[in-house]
Short mmCIF file of the C-alpha atoms (twelve columns), coordinates in Angstrom:
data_MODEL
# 
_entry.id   MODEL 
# 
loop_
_atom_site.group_PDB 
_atom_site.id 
_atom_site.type_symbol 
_atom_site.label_atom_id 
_atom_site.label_alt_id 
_atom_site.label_comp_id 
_atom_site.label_asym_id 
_atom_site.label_seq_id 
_atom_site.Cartn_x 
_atom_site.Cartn_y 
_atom_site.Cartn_z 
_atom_site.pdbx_PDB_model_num 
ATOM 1   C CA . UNK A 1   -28.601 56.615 -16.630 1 
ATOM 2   C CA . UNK A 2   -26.512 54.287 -18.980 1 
ATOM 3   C CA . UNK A 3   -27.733 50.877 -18.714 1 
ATOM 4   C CA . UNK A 4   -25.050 47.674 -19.541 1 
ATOM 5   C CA . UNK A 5   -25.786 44.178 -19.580 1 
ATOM 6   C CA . UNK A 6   -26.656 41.788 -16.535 1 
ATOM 7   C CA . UNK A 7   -24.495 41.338 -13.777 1 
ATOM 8   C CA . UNK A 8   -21.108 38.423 -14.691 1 
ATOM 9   C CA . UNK A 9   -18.719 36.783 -12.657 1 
ATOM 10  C CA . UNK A 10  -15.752 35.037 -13.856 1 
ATOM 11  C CA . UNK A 11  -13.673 32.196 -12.851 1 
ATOM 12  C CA . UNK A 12  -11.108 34.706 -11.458 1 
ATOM 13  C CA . UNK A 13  -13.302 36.435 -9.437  1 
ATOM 14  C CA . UNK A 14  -14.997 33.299 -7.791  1 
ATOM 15  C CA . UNK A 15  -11.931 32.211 -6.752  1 
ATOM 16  C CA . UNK A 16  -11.096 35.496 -5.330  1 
ATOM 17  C CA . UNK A 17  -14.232 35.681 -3.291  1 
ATOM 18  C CA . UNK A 18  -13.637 31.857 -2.141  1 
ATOM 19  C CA . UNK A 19  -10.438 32.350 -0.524  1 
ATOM 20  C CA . UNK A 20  -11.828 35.776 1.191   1 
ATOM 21  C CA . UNK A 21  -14.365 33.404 2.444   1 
ATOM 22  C CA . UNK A 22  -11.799 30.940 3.833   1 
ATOM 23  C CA . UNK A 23  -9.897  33.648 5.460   1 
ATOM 24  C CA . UNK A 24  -12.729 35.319 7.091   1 
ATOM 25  C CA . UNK A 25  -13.559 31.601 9.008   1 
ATOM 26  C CA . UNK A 26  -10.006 31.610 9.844   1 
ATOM 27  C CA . UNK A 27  -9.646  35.396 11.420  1 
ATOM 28  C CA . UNK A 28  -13.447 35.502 12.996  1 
ATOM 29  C CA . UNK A 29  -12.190 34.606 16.640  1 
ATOM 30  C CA . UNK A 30  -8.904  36.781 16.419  1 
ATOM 31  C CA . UNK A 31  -10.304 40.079 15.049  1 
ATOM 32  C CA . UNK A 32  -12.227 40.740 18.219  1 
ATOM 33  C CA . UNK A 33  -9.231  39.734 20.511  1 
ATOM 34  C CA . UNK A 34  -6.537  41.890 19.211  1 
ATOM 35  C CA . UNK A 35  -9.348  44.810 18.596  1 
ATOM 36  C CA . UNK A 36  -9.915  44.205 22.560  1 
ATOM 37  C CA . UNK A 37  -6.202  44.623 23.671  1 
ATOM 38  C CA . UNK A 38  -5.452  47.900 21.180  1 
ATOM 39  C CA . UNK A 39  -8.225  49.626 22.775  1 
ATOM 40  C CA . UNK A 40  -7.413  48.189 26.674  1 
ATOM 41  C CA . UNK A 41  -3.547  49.585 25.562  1 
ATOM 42  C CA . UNK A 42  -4.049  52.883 24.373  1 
ATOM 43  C CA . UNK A 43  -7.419  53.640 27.884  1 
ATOM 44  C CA . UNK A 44  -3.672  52.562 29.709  1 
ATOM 45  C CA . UNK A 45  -1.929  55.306 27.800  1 
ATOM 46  C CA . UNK A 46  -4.784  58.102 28.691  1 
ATOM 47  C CA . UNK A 47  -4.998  56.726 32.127  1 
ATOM 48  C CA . UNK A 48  -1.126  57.573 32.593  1 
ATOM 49  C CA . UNK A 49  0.655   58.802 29.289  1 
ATOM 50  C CA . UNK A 50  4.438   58.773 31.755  1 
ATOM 51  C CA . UNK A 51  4.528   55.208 32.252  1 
ATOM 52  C CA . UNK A 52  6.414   53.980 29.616  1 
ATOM 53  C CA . UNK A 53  5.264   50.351 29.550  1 
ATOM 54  C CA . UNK A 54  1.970   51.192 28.123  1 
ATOM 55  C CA . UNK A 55  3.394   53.103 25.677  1 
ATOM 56  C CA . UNK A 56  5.113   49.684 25.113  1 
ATOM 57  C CA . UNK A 57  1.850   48.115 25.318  1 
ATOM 58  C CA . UNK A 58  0.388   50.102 22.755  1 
ATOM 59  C CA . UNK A 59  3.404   49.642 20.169  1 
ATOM 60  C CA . UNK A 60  3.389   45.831 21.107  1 
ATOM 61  C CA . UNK A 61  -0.920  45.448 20.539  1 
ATOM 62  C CA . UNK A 62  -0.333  47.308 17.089  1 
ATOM 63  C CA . UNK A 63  2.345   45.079 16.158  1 
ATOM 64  C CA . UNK A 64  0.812   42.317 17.356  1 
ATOM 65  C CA . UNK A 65  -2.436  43.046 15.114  1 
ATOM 66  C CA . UNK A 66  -0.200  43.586 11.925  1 
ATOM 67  C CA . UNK A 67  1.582   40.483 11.922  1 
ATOM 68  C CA . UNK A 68  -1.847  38.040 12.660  1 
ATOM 69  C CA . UNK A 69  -3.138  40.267 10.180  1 
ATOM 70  C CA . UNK A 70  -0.365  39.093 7.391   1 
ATOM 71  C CA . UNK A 71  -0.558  35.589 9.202   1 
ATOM 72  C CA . UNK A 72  -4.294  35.781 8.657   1 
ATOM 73  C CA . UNK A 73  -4.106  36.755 5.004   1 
ATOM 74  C CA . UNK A 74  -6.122  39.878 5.634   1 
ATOM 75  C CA . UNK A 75  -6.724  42.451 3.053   1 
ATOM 76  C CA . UNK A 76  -3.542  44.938 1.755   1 
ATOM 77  C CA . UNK A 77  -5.200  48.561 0.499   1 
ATOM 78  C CA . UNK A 78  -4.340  47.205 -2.890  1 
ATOM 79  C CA . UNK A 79  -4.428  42.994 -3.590  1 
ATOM 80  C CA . UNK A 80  -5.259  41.477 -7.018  1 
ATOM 81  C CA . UNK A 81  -7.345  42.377 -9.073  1 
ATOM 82  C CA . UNK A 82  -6.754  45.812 -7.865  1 
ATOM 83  C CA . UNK A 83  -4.417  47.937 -10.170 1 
ATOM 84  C CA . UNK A 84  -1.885  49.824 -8.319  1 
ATOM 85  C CA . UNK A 85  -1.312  53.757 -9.488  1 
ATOM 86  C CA . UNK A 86  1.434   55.525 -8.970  1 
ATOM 87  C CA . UNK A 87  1.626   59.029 -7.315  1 
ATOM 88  C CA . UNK A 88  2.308   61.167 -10.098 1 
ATOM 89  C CA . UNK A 89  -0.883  60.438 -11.250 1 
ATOM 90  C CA . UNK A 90  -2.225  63.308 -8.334  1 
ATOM 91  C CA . UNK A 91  0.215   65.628 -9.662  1 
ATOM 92  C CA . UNK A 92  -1.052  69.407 -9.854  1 
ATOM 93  C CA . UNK A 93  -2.172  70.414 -13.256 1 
ATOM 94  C CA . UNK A 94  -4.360  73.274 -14.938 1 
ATOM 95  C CA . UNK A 95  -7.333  72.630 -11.941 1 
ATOM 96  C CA . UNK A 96  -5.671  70.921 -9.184  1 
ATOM 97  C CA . UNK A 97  -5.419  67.262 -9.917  1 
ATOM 98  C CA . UNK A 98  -7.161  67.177 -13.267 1 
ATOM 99  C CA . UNK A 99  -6.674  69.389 -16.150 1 
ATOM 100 C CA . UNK A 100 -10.693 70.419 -15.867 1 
ATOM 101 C CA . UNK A 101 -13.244 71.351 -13.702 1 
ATOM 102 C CA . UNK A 102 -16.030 68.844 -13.312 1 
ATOM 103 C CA . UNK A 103 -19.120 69.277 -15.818 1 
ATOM 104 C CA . UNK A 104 -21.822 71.574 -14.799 1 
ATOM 105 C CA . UNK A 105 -24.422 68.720 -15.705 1 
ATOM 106 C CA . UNK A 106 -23.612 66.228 -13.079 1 
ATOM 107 C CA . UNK A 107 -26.234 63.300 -12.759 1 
ATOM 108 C CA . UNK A 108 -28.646 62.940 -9.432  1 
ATOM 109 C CA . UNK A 109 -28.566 66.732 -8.911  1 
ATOM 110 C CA . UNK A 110 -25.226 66.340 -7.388  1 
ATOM 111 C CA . UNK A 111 -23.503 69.787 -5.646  1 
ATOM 112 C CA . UNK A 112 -21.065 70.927 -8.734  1 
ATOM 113 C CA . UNK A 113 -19.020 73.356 -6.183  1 
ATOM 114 C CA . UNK A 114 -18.743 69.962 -3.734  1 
ATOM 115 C CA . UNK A 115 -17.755 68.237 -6.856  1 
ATOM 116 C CA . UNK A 116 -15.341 69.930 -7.530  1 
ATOM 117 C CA . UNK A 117 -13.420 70.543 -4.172  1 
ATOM 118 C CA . UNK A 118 -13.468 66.914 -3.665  1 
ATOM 119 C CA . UNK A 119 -12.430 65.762 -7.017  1 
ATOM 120 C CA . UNK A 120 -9.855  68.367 -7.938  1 
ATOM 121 C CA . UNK A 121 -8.243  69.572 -5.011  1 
ATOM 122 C CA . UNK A 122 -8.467  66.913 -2.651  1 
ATOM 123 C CA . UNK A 123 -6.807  64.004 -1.127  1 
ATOM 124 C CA . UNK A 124 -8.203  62.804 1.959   1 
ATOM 125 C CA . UNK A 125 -11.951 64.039 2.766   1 
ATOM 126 C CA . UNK A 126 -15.331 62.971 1.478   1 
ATOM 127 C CA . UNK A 127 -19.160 63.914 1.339   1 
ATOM 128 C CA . UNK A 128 -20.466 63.926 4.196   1 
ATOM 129 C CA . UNK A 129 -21.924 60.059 5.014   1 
ATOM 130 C CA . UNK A 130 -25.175 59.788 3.660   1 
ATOM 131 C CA . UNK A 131 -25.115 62.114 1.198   1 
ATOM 132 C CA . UNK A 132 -26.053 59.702 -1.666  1 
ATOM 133 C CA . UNK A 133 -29.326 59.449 -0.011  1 
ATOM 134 C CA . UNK A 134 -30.234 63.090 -0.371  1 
ATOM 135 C CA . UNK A 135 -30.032 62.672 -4.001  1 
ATOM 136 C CA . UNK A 136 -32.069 61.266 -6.131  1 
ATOM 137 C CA . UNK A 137 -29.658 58.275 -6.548  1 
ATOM 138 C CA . UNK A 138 -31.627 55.615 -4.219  1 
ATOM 139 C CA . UNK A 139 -34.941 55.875 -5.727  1 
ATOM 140 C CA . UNK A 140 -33.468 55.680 -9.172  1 
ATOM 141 C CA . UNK A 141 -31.467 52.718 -8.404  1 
ATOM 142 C CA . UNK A 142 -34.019 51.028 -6.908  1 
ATOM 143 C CA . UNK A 143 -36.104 51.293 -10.044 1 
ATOM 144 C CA . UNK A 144 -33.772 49.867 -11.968 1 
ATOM 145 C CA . UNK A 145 -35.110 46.614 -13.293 1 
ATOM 146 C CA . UNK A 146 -33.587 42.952 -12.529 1 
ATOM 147 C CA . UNK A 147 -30.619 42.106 -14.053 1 
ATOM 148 C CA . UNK A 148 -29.504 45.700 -15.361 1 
ATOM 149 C CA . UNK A 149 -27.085 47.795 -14.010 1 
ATOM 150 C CA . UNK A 150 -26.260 51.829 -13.338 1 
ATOM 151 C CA . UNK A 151 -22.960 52.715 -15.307 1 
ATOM 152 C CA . UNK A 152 -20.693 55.780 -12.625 1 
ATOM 153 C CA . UNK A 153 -19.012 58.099 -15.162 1 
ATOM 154 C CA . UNK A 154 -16.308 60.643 -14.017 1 
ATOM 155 C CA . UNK A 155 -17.351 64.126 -12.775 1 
ATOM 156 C CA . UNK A 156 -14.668 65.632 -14.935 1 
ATOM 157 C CA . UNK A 157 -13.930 63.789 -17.965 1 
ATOM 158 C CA . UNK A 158 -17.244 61.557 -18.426 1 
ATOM 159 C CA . UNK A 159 -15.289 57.928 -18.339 1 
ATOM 160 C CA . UNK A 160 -16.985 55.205 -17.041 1 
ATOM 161 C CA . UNK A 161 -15.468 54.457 -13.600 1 
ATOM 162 C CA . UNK A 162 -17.808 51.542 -11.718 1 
ATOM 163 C CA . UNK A 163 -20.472 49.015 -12.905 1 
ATOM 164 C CA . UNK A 164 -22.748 48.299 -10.156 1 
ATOM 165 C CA . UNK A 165 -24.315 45.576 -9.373  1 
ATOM 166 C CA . UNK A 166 -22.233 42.861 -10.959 1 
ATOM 167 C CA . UNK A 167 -22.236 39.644 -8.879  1 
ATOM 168 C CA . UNK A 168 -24.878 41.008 -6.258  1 
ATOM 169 C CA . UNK A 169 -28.500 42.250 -6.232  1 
ATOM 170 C CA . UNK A 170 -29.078 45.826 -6.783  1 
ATOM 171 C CA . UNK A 171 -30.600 45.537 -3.268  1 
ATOM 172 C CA . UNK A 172 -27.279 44.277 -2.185  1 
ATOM 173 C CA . UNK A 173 -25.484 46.987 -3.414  1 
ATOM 174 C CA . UNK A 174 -27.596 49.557 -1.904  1 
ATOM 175 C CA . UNK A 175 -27.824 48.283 1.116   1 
ATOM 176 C CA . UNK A 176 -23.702 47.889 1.723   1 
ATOM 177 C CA . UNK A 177 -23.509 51.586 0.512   1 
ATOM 178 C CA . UNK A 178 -26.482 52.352 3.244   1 
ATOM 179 C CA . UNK A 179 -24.372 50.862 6.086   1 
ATOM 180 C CA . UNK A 180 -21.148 52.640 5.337   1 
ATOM 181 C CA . UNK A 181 -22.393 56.182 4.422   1 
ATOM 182 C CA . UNK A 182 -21.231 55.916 0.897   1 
ATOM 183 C CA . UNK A 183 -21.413 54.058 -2.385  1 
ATOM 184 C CA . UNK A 184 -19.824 50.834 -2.002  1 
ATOM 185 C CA . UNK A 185 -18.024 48.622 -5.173  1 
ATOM 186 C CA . UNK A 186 -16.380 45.735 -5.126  1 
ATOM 187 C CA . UNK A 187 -13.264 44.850 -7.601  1 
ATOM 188 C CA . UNK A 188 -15.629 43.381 -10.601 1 
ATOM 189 C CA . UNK A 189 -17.213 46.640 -10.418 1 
ATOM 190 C CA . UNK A 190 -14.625 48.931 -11.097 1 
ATOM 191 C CA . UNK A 191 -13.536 50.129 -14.912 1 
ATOM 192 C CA . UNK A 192 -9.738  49.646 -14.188 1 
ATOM 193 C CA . UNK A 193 -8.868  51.068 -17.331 1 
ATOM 194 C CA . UNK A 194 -9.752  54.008 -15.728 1 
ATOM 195 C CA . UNK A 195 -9.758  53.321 -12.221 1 
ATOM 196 C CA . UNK A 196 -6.439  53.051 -9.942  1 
ATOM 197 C CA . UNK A 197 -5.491  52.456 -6.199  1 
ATOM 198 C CA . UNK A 198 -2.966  54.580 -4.488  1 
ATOM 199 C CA . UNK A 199 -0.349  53.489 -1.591  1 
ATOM 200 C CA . UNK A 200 -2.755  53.843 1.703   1 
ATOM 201 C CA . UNK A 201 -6.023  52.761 -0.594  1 
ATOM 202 C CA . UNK A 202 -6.919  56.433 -1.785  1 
ATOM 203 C CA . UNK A 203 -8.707  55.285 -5.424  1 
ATOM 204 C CA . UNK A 204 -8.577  57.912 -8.137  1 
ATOM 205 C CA . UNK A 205 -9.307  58.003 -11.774 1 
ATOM 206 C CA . UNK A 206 -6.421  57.692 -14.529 1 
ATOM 207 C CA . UNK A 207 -7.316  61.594 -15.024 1 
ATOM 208 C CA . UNK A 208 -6.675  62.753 -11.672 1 
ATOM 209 C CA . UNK A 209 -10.161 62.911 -10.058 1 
ATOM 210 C CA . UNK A 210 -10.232 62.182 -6.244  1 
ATOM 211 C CA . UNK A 211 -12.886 59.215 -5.799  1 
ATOM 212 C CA . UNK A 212 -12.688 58.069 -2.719  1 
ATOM 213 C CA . UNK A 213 -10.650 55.196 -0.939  1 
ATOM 214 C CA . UNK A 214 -10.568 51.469 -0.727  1 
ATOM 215 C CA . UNK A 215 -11.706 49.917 2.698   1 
ATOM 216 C CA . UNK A 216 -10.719 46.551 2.554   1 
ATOM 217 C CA . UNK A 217 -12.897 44.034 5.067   1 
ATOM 218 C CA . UNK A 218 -12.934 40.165 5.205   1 
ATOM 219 C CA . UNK A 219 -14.904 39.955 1.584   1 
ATOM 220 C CA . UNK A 220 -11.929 41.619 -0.027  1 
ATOM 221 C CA . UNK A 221 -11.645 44.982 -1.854  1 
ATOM 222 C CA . UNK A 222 -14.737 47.503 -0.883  1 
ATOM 223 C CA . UNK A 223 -14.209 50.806 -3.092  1 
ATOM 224 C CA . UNK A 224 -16.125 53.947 -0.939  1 
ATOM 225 C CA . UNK A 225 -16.544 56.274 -3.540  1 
ATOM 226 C CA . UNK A 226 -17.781 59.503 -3.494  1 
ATOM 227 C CA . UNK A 227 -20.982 59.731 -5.397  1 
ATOM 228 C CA . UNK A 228 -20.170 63.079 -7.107  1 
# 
């Protein structure tokens, strides 16, 4: 593995983190509220999918949740410093989305033939969650020595894609990528002069390679990525 230097965070991205901070205290007694009245909507809607005013409740809770969330200054699938894409970037090419197959000597004995479904002809699905941990990955990661980090190249073209752990422990990192099935980055992580977010969060390289998505939650941009 490619080590870089030790983990930096700017002005920009303190700030960043600051006002996710403030905006988490502001939405932590709303979230649960409005989560309580989308589920209590749509059990109406199973209970009796005819009566038309839960079907009105339903469109009224969902509503409801995406204005507090603007009012709340929750996460978009794509706010600053993420660096919007644009579509064409997924258009079909010589192997589905990229102009290669992935390289047969992918790192932490990662699957090549999984590889390459996801990465090339693929838009929406993942490794299964947990996968990471089946690999060698962990065990080198947690090895790696204070203050250094693990460089994440592309599967097809060898770019560097994410930096991880800048701003955070090592231990940090792995344990955010334990708790959501996948490898987790946050936005001074990513290589965005190869990285880009499409509309609905899908994040893909400049090359075409499928990565995963971003799941925004109340700390701000979380990149699950695909670890082959």
């Amino acid at each position: 593995a490619m080590m870089a230097a030790g983990p930096i965070i700017t002005p920009n991205d303190a700030r960043h983190h600051g006002a996710a901070s403030s905006r988490q205290a502001r939405a932590v007694w709303i979230e649960p509220l409005l989560s309580l009245l989308l589920i209590l909507s749509r059990s109406l809607v199973f209970y009796d999918i005819m009566n038309y005013k839960y079907l009105f409740g339903v469109f009224l809770a969902v509503n409801l949740i995406d204005k507090c969330d603007s009012f709340f200054g929750r996460k978009s699938d794509c706010e600053p410093p993420c660096v919007r894409g644009d579509e064409s970037i997924m258009s079909q090419k010589e192997h589905g989305t990229s102009h290669a197959p992935v390289q047969n000597n992918l790192r932490w004995n990662c699957d090549v033939d999984l590889a390459d479904r996801i990465c090339n002809f693929n838009r929406h699905y993942a490794e299964h969650s947990g996968y990471f941990l089946s690999t060698p990955f962990q065990a080198e990661a947690s090895e790696t020595p204070a203050g250094k980090t693990i460089t994440f190249y592309d599967s097809n073209t060898g770019k560097p894609l994410f930096e991880a752990p800048i701003g955070r422990t090592m231990e940090d990192f792995l344990e955010e990528s334990r708790d959501h099935g996948w490898p987790s980055f946050r936005d001074a992580e990513v290589k965005w002069e190869n990285v880009r977010v499409l509309d609905g969060g899908e994040t893909i390289s400049l090359a075409g390679t499928h990565l995963g998505h971003n799941l925004p939650d109340r700390i701000g941009n979380r990149y699950c990525i695909n670890l082959v």
